[in-house]
């Protein structure tokens, strides 16, 4: 049986966190541990998510734009790459996986 893929989302933070200077967050689940990590810049959040993904392969990093659309995705390990449509999001639909 193949190992379950860990998925990390890099997304804009909520209004309350943004007011405190935290603009981006990394969210994911590592086994039973829920990861919710704040970052000031999108680059910092992507770098952190990629480090986590490399430590917990197979994994995927999904980067969202400010409006929630998926900008890009990175895969690590033997996990197959799934397009946004394969994850259940209809073409042209706004939002993301949350």
CSV table of N, CA and C in Angstrom, one decimal:
chain,number,residue,atom,x,y,z
A,1,UNK,N,0.8,-1.2,0.0
A,1,UNK,CA,0.0,0.0,0.0
A,1,UNK,C,0.9,1.2,0.0
A,2,UNK,N,0.6,2.2,-0.9
A,2,UNK,CA,1.3,3.4,-1.0
A,2,UNK,C,1.1,4.3,0.2
A,3,UNK,N,2.1,5.1,0.6
A,3,UNK,CA,1.9,6.0,1.7
A,3,UNK,C,1.0,7.2,1.3
A,4,UNK,N,0.2,7.7,2.2
A,4,UNK,CA,-0.7,8.8,1.9
A,4,UNK,C,0.1,10.0,1.8
A,5,UNK,N,-0.2,10.8,0.8
A,5,UNK,CA,0.5,12.1,0.5
A,5,UNK,C,0.1,13.2,1.5
A,6,UNK,N,1.1,13.9,2.0
A,6,UNK,CA,0.8,15.0,2.9
A,6,UNK,C,0.7,16.3,2.0
A,7,UNK,N,-0.3,17.1,2.2
A,7,UNK,CA,-0.5,18.3,1.4
A,7,UNK,C,-0.4,19.5,2.2
A,8,UNK,N,0.5,20.4,1.8
A,8,UNK,CA,0.7,21.7,2.5
A,8,UNK,C,0.1,22.8,1.6
A,9,UNK,N,-0.7,23.7,2.2
A,9,UNK,CA,-1.3,24.8,1.5
A,9,UNK,C,-0.6,26.1,1.9
A,10,UNK,N,-0.2,26.9,1.0
A,10,UNK,CA,0.3,28.2,1.3
A,10,UNK,C,-0.8,29.2,0.8
A,11,UNK,N,-1.3,29.9,1.8
A,11,UNK,CA,-2.5,30.7,1.5
A,11,UNK,C,-2.4,32.0,2.3
A,12,UNK,N,-3.1,33.0,1.8
A,12,UNK,CA,-3.2,34.3,2.5
A,12,UNK,C,-3.8,34.1,3.9
A,13,UNK,N,-3.4,34.8,4.9
A,13,UNK,CA,-4.0,34.7,6.2
A,13,UNK,C,-5.2,35.5,6.3
A,14,UNK,N,-6.0,35.3,7.4
A,14,UNK,CA,-7.2,36.1,7.6
A,14,UNK,C,-6.9,37.5,8.0
A,15,UNK,N,-8.0,38.3,8.0
A,15,UNK,CA,-7.8,39.8,8.3
A,15,UNK,C,-7.2,40.1,9.6
A,16,UNK,N,-7.6,39.3,10.6
A,16,UNK,CA,-7.0,39.6,12.0
A,16,UNK,C,-5.5,39.3,12.0
A,17,UNK,N,-5.0,38.3,11.4
A,17,UNK,CA,-3.6,38.0,11.4
A,17,UNK,C,-2.9,39.0,10.5
A,18,UNK,N,-3.5,39.4,9.4
A,18,UNK,CA,-2.9,40.4,8.5
A,18,UNK,C,-2.7,41.7,9.2
A,19,UNK,N,-3.6,42.1,10.1
A,19,UNK,CA,-3.5,43.3,10.8
A,19,UNK,C,-2.3,43.3,11.8
A,20,UNK,N,-1.9,42.0,12.2
A,20,UNK,CA,-0.8,41.9,13.1
A,20,UNK,C,0.6,41.7,12.3
A,21,UNK,N,0.5,41.8,11.0
A,21,UNK,CA,1.7,41.7,10.2
A,21,UNK,C,1.9,40.3,9.6
A,22,UNK,N,1.1,39.4,9.8
A,22,UNK,CA,1.2,38.0,9.3
A,22,UNK,C,0.3,38.0,8.0
A,23,UNK,N,1.0,37.9,6.9
A,23,UNK,CA,0.2,38.0,5.6
A,23,UNK,C,-0.1,36.6,5.0
A,24,UNK,N,0.8,35.6,5.3
A,24,UNK,CA,0.7,34.3,4.6
A,24,UNK,C,0.8,33.2,5.7
A,25,UNK,N,0.2,32.0,5.4
A,25,UNK,CA,0.3,30.9,6.3
A,25,UNK,C,0.5,29.6,5.6
A,26,UNK,N,1.0,28.6,6.3
A,26,UNK,CA,1.2,27.3,5.8
A,26,UNK,C,0.3,26.4,6.6
A,27,UNK,N,-0.5,25.6,5.9
A,27,UNK,CA,-1.4,24.7,6.6
A,27,UNK,C,-1.3,23.3,6.0
A,28,UNK,N,-1.3,22.3,6.9
A,28,UNK,CA,-1.2,20.9,6.5
A,28,UNK,C,-1.4,20.0,7.7
A,29,UNK,N,-1.4,18.7,7.4
A,29,UNK,CA,-1.6,17.8,8.5
A,29,UNK,C,-0.4,16.8,8.3
A,30,UNK,N,0.4,16.7,9.4
A,30,UNK,CA,1.5,15.7,9.4
A,30,UNK,C,1.1,14.6,10.4
A,31,UNK,N,0.5,13.5,9.9
A,31,UNK,CA,0.0,12.5,10.7
A,31,UNK,C,-1.1,13.0,11.5
A,32,UNK,N,-1.0,13.0,12.8
A,32,UNK,CA,-2.1,13.5,13.7
A,32,UNK,C,-1.9,15.0,14.0
A,33,UNK,N,-0.7,15.5,13.7
A,33,UNK,CA,-0.4,16.9,14.0
A,33,UNK,C,-0.9,17.9,12.9
A,34,UNK,N,-1.7,18.9,13.4
A,34,UNK,CA,-2.2,19.9,12.4
A,34,UNK,C,-1.1,21.0,12.4
A,35,UNK,N,-0.7,21.4,11.2
A,35,UNK,CA,0.3,22.4,11.1
A,35,UNK,C,-0.4,23.7,10.7
A,36,UNK,N,-0.2,24.8,11.4
A,36,UNK,CA,-0.7,26.1,11.0
A,36,UNK,C,0.4,27.1,11.4
A,37,UNK,N,1.2,27.5,10.3
A,37,UNK,CA,2.4,28.3,10.6
A,37,UNK,C,2.3,29.6,9.9
A,38,UNK,N,2.4,30.7,10.7
A,38,UNK,CA,2.3,32.1,10.1
A,38,UNK,C,3.6,32.6,9.5
A,39,UNK,N,3.5,33.4,8.4
A,39,UNK,CA,4.7,34.0,7.8
A,39,UNK,C,4.4,35.4,7.3
A,40,UNK,N,5.4,36.2,7.3
A,40,UNK,CA,5.2,37.6,6.8
A,40,UNK,C,5.1,37.7,5.3
A,41,UNK,N,5.8,36.9,4.6
A,41,UNK,CA,5.8,37.0,3.1
A,41,UNK,C,5.5,35.6,2.5
A,42,UNK,N,5.0,35.7,1.3
A,42,UNK,CA,4.6,34.5,0.6
A,42,UNK,C,5.9,33.6,0.3
A,43,UNK,N,7.0,34.3,0.0
A,43,UNK,CA,8.2,33.5,-0.2
A,43,UNK,C,8.7,32.7,1.0
A,44,UNK,N,8.6,33.4,2.2
A,44,UNK,CA,8.9,32.7,3.4
A,44,UNK,C,8.0,31.5,3.6
A,45,UNK,N,6.7,31.7,3.4
A,45,UNK,CA,5.8,30.6,3.6
A,45,UNK,C,6.0,29.4,2.6
A,46,UNK,N,6.3,29.8,1.3
A,46,UNK,CA,6.6,28.7,0.3
A,46,UNK,C,7.9,28.0,0.7
A,47,UNK,N,8.9,28.7,1.1
A,47,UNK,CA,10.2,28.0,1.6
A,47,UNK,C,9.9,27.1,2.7
A,48,UNK,N,9.1,27.5,3.7
A,48,UNK,CA,8.8,26.7,4.9
A,48,UNK,C,8.0,25.4,4.5
A,49,UNK,N,7.0,25.6,3.6
A,49,UNK,CA,6.2,24.5,3.2
A,49,UNK,C,7.0,23.5,2.4
A,50,UNK,N,8.0,24.0,1.6
A,50,UNK,CA,8.8,23.1,0.8
A,50,UNK,C,9.8,22.3,1.7
A,51,UNK,N,10.3,22.9,2.8
A,51,UNK,CA,11.1,22.2,3.8
A,51,UNK,C,10.3,21.1,4.4
A,52,UNK,N,9.1,21.4,4.9
A,52,UNK,CA,8.2,20.4,5.5
A,52,UNK,C,7.9,19.3,4.5
A,53,UNK,N,7.6,19.6,3.3
A,53,UNK,CA,7.3,18.6,2.3
A,53,UNK,C,8.5,17.6,2.1
A,54,UNK,N,9.7,18.2,2.0
A,54,UNK,CA,10.9,17.3,1.8
A,54,UNK,C,11.1,16.4,3.0
A,55,UNK,N,10.7,16.8,4.2
A,55,UNK,CA,10.9,16.0,5.4
A,55,UNK,C,9.8,14.9,5.5
A,56,UNK,N,8.6,15.1,4.8
A,56,UNK,CA,7.5,14.2,5.0
A,56,UNK,C,7.0,13.7,3.6
A,57,UNK,N,7.9,13.1,2.8
A,57,UNK,CA,7.5,12.6,1.5
A,57,UNK,C,6.7,11.3,1.7
A,58,UNK,N,5.8,11.0,0.8
A,58,UNK,CA,5.4,11.8,-0.4
A,58,UNK,C,4.6,13.0,0.1
A,59,UNK,N,4.8,14.1,-0.6
A,59,UNK,CA,4.1,15.3,-0.2
A,59,UNK,C,3.9,16.2,-1.4
A,60,UNK,N,3.0,17.2,-1.2
A,60,UNK,CA,2.8,18.2,-2.2
A,60,UNK,C,2.6,19.6,-1.5
A,61,UNK,N,3.1,20.6,-2.2
A,61,UNK,CA,2.9,22.0,-1.7
A,61,UNK,C,2.0,22.7,-2.7
A,62,UNK,N,0.9,23.2,-2.3
A,62,UNK,CA,-0.1,23.9,-3.2
A,62,UNK,C,0.0,25.4,-2.8
A,63,UNK,N,0.3,26.2,-3.7
A,63,UNK,CA,0.5,27.7,-3.5
A,63,UNK,C,-0.8,28.4,-4.0
A,64,UNK,N,-1.5,29.1,-3.2
A,64,UNK,CA,-2.6,29.8,-3.6
A,64,UNK,C,-2.3,31.3,-3.8
A,65,UNK,N,-3.0,32.0,-4.7
A,65,UNK,CA,-2.9,33.4,-4.9
A,65,UNK,C,-3.7,34.1,-3.8
A,66,UNK,N,-3.7,35.4,-3.8
A,66,UNK,CA,-4.4,36.2,-2.8
A,66,UNK,C,-5.9,36.0,-3.0
A,67,UNK,N,-6.4,35.7,-4.2
A,67,UNK,CA,-7.9,35.5,-4.4
A,67,UNK,C,-8.3,34.0,-4.2
A,68,UNK,N,-7.4,33.2,-3.8
A,68,UNK,CA,-7.7,31.8,-3.5
A,68,UNK,C,-7.4,30.8,-4.6
A,69,UNK,N,-7.2,31.3,-5.8
A,69,UNK,CA,-6.9,30.4,-6.9
A,69,UNK,C,-5.6,29.7,-6.7
A,70,UNK,N,-5.4,28.5,-7.3
A,70,UNK,CA,-4.1,27.8,-7.2
A,70,UNK,C,-3.2,28.4,-8.2
A,71,UNK,N,-2.0,28.9,-7.7
A,71,UNK,CA,-1.0,29.4,-8.5
A,71,UNK,C,-0.1,28.3,-9.1
A,72,UNK,N,0.4,27.5,-8.2
A,72,UNK,CA,1.3,26.4,-8.6
A,72,UNK,C,1.3,25.3,-7.6
A,73,UNK,N,1.9,24.2,-7.9
A,73,UNK,CA,2.0,23.1,-7.0
A,73,UNK,C,3.4,22.4,-7.2
A,74,UNK,N,3.9,21.9,-6.1
A,74,UNK,CA,5.2,21.2,-6.1
A,74,UNK,C,5.0,19.8,-5.5
A,75,UNK,N,5.5,18.8,-6.1
A,75,UNK,CA,5.4,17.4,-5.6
A,75,UNK,C,6.7,16.9,-5.2
A,76,UNK,N,6.7,16.1,-4.1
A,76,UNK,CA,8.0,15.5,-3.6
A,76,UNK,C,7.7,14.0,-3.3
A,77,UNK,N,8.7,13.2,-3.7
A,77,UNK,CA,8.5,11.8,-3.5
A,77,UNK,C,7.8,11.1,-4.7
A,78,UNK,N,7.3,9.9,-4.4
A,78,UNK,CA,6.6,9.1,-5.5
A,78,UNK,C,5.2,9.4,-5.7
A,79,UNK,N,4.6,10.4,-5.0
A,79,UNK,CA,3.2,10.7,-5.2
A,79,UNK,C,2.9,11.3,-6.6
A,80,UNK,N,1.9,10.8,-7.2
A,80,UNK,CA,1.5,11.3,-8.5
A,80,UNK,C,1.0,12.8,-8.4
A,81,UNK,N,1.2,13.5,-9.4
A,81,UNK,CA,0.8,14.9,-9.4
A,81,UNK,C,-0.7,15.0,-9.9
A,82,UNK,N,-1.5,15.6,-9.1
A,82,UNK,CA,-2.9,15.7,-9.5
A,82,UNK,C,-3.2,17.2,-9.8
A,83,UNK,N,-3.9,17.3,-10.9
A,83,UNK,CA,-4.3,18.7,-11.3
A,83,UNK,C,-5.4,19.2,-10.4
A,84,UNK,N,-5.7,20.5,-10.4
A,84,UNK,CA,-6.8,21.0,-9.6
A,84,UNK,C,-8.1,20.3,-9.9
A,85,UNK,N,-8.4,20.0,-11.2
A,85,UNK,CA,-9.6,19.4,-11.7
A,85,UNK,C,-9.8,18.0,-11.1
A,86,UNK,N,-8.6,17.3,-10.9
A,86,UNK,CA,-8.7,15.9,-10.4
A,86,UNK,C,-9.0,16.0,-8.9
A,87,UNK,N,-8.7,17.1,-8.2
A,87,UNK,CA,-9.0,17.2,-6.8
A,87,UNK,C,-10.4,17.6,-6.5
A,88,UNK,N,-11.2,17.7,-7.5
A,88,UNK,CA,-12.6,18.0,-7.3
A,88,UNK,C,-13.0,19.4,-7.6
A,89,UNK,N,-12.2,20.3,-8.0
A,89,UNK,CA,-12.5,21.7,-8.3
A,89,UNK,C,-12.9,21.8,-9.7
A,90,UNK,N,-14.0,22.3,-10.0
A,90,UNK,CA,-14.5,22.5,-11.4
A,90,UNK,C,-13.8,23.6,-12.1
A,91,UNK,N,-13.6,23.5,-13.4
A,91,UNK,CA,-12.9,24.5,-14.1
A,91,UNK,C,-13.7,25.8,-14.1
A,92,UNK,N,-13.0,26.9,-13.8
A,92,UNK,CA,-13.6,28.2,-13.7
A,92,UNK,C,-14.2,28.5,-12.4
A,93,UNK,N,-14.2,27.6,-11.5
A,93,UNK,CA,-14.8,27.8,-10.1
A,93,UNK,C,-13.8,28.6,-9.3
A,94,UNK,N,-14.3,29.6,-8.6
A,94,UNK,CA,-13.5,30.4,-7.7
A,94,UNK,C,-13.2,29.7,-6.5
A,95,UNK,N,-12.2,30.1,-5.8
A,95,UNK,CA,-11.9,29.5,-4.5
A,95,UNK,C,-10.8,28.4,-4.6
A,96,UNK,N,-10.7,27.7,-3.5
A,96,UNK,CA,-9.6,26.6,-3.5
A,96,UNK,C,-10.1,25.4,-2.8
A,97,UNK,N,-9.3,24.8,-2.1
A,97,UNK,CA,-9.5,23.5,-1.5
A,97,UNK,C,-10.0,23.6,0.0
A,98,UNK,N,-10.2,24.8,0.5
A,98,UNK,CA,-10.5,25.0,1.9
A,98,UNK,C,-12.0,24.8,2.1
